[in-house]
Amino acid sequence: MSERSAIVIGGGLIGCCSAYYLAKLGWRVRLLERQRIGAGASHGNCGFVCPSHVMPLAAPGAVTATLRTMLGRDSPIALRLPPSRSLVAWLTRFAGQCNEGAMARSAAGRHALLAASAPLYRQMLEEERIDCQWQDDGLLVVYSSPQKFEAFGPMAALLAEKYGVESAPYPGDNVKVLEPALRAGLAGGWHFRGDSHVRPDRLLAGLKGALARLEVDVSEGVAVQQMVVAGGRLQRLETSQGPLTADACVLATGAEAPAFARPLGCRMPIQPGKGYSLTMPTPAGAPRLPMIFEEHHVAVTPFRDGLRIGSTMEFAGYDRGINQKRLALLLKSAREHLAAPPPDQFDEVWSGWRPMVYDGLPCIDRAPRAANVVVAAGNGMIGLASAPATGKLAAEIVAGLAPHVPAAPYRLARFA
C-alpha cells in the first residue's frame, strides 16, 4: 500500500468515484460521509447516463423563456420568495451566460466529461462486477407542442455535427409506435440512441463494495466541521470524530461545498436546485424507454424492478422539506403523457439538492489557499452522467498526472 494518503469528503457518486480512482492509483484513501453513502442527490435521481445532455441550461433566450414559464401555476421551475442575496447574484450571472459564446464554451466542457464517462462506467462495471441494472435503451425526449418538436431539429443537427450525438425524430404518433406506453396525439419525440440508464441506488451499493475491495476506509456518520489551512496547505480536518490528517484531500460535497470556500480561498457559486422523485412498483403498461417530457422537464425511468418519475427544479435554499405541490406536478405530467396513469402508491418519495453552477460546468481544481485540496463539485443535473470522468480528473489532479480530459473549463479561477 502506498504511503501517500488522501481523504475524500462526500459519499455521493463524485466522492465515491474520486476515492475509487485514487485507490486505483495506489493511494491510501479514507472516504468521509456525514450520513451514509449515496444519501444525497446521488440516490433518488433518474439514473440517466446521457452523453446527449451537452447543452447547459444557460442559452440564448433562456431567461425570457424561464420567466414566462415561472408565471404559470404548474411551472417546472419554482423560486422561493424573497430570494437570498446569493441566489440573486447567481441568477444575474446565469443571465450573463445566455449567449452563443458562453453556451458553446460550456457545451464543450460538458461534452468532454460526458463523452469520457460512458466508457469509464462500462470499464468500472465490468472490472468490479457491479450490477446496477444498466440498460442501453437510449433516451426519448417527448414533446406535446408540434412547434417545439420541430424547433428542436436544428439543435439535433448541431449535436450530431459538432459532438457526435445522434438522435432520430419520431413525429406524431410514430413516437407511440416506438414507445406504446405514450398516449396518442402527442407531437413526437427525439430518440437519443447513445444514452443509457442505471438504477442509482444499485450503482452506489456496487461502488461501495468496490471501494471496500480496494481497501478504502469508508467512514459513514462522520461530519467535517472545519478545514484548518495554514502555509498554503490543509493541515488537518476537524471532524465529529476528532482531527484527521492526510497528504491530500478531495472536497466532493455537492451543493454544500460552498460552506468550505472561505478557508480554501475560492468562490464556488453553487446553488441547491432541489429535485424530486417518486419511485413505485412497475405498473401495468409501464414505459420501456426512459423519457423526458420536455415541456414539463419531467423524467420517467423504467427500472427492472420499478418505475421512477422525477425532476422539476426548486430554488428554495438549503431546505430539506418535501413540497407536495412539486410531487403533484410530477404525477400530473405523467398522466398527461402516458396512456396508463401511474399508481398512487409509492415505494419512496424523495427530494435532493442538485449542485447548480450558473455556467453549467462543475468546479474541478486545486484550491487557491490549499494546494493539497482538490474541489470536485457542482455537476448540476449531470452528476451521475459525469461522475467517473469527474472523479478520475480529481484523482489525476491530486496525483499530479496528465488529465484525461482538458482541465481548463472547470478551473475555479473563472469565478475570481
CSV table of C-alpha atoms in Angstrom, one decimal, residues 50-60 97-116 155 158-165 357-362 382 386 405-406 408-410 414:
chain,number,residue,atom,x,y,z
A,50,CYS,CA,-26.7,10.8,-21.0
A,51,PRO,CA,-23.9,12.0,-23.4
A,52,SER,CA,-26.8,13.8,-25.1
A,53,HIS,CA,-27.0,16.4,-22.3
A,54,VAL,CA,-24.3,18.6,-23.8
A,55,MET,CA,-26.1,21.9,-23.7
A,56,PRO,CA,-26.2,23.9,-20.5
A,57,LEU,CA,-29.4,25.5,-19.1
A,58,ALA,CA,-28.0,28.9,-19.9
A,59,ALA,CA,-28.7,29.5,-23.6
A,60,PRO,CA,-29.9,32.4,-25.7
A,97,GLN,CA,-24.2,33.3,-19.7
A,98,CYS,CA,-27.2,33.3,-22.0
A,99,ASN,CA,-25.4,34.0,-25.2
A,100,GLU,CA,-23.9,31.9,-28.0
A,101,GLY,CA,-20.3,32.2,-27.0
A,102,ALA,CA,-20.8,31.2,-23.3
A,103,MET,CA,-23.1,28.4,-24.3
A,104,ALA,CA,-20.5,26.9,-26.7
A,105,ARG,CA,-17.8,27.1,-24.1
A,106,SER,CA,-19.9,25.4,-21.5
A,107,ALA,CA,-21.1,22.8,-24.0
A,108,ALA,CA,-17.5,21.8,-24.9
A,109,GLY,CA,-16.7,21.3,-21.2
A,110,ARG,CA,-19.8,19.3,-20.6
A,111,HIS,CA,-19.2,17.2,-23.7
A,112,ALA,CA,-15.7,16.2,-22.6
A,113,LEU,CA,-16.9,14.9,-19.2
A,114,LEU,CA,-20.0,13.2,-20.6
A,115,ALA,CA,-18.2,11.5,-23.5
A,116,ALA,CA,-15.4,10.2,-21.2
A,155,MET,CA,-30.3,21.7,-32.3
A,158,LEU,CA,-25.8,20.7,-34.3
A,159,LEU,CA,-25.4,18.0,-31.6
A,160,ALA,CA,-24.7,15.4,-34.3
A,161,GLU,CA,-22.3,17.6,-36.4
A,162,LYS,CA,-20.3,19.1,-33.5
A,163,TYR,CA,-20.4,16.5,-30.8
A,164,GLY,CA,-21.3,13.2,-32.5
A,165,VAL,CA,-24.6,12.9,-30.5
A,357,VAL,CA,-23.4,26.4,-11.2
A,358,TYR,CA,-24.7,29.2,-13.4
A,359,ASP,CA,-22.4,28.3,-16.3
A,360,GLY,CA,-23.4,24.6,-16.3
A,361,LEU,CA,-19.9,23.4,-15.6
A,362,PRO,CA,-18.5,21.8,-12.4
A,382,ILE,CA,-25.4,15.7,-15.0
A,386,SER,CA,-20.3,12.8,-15.5
A,405,VAL,CA,-9.8,15.5,-20.4
A,406,PRO,CA,-8.7,19.1,-20.7
A,408,ALA,CA,-9.2,24.3,-18.0
A,409,PRO,CA,-13.0,24.6,-18.4
A,410,TYR,CA,-13.5,23.5,-14.7
A,414,ARG,CA,-13.2,31.6,-13.8
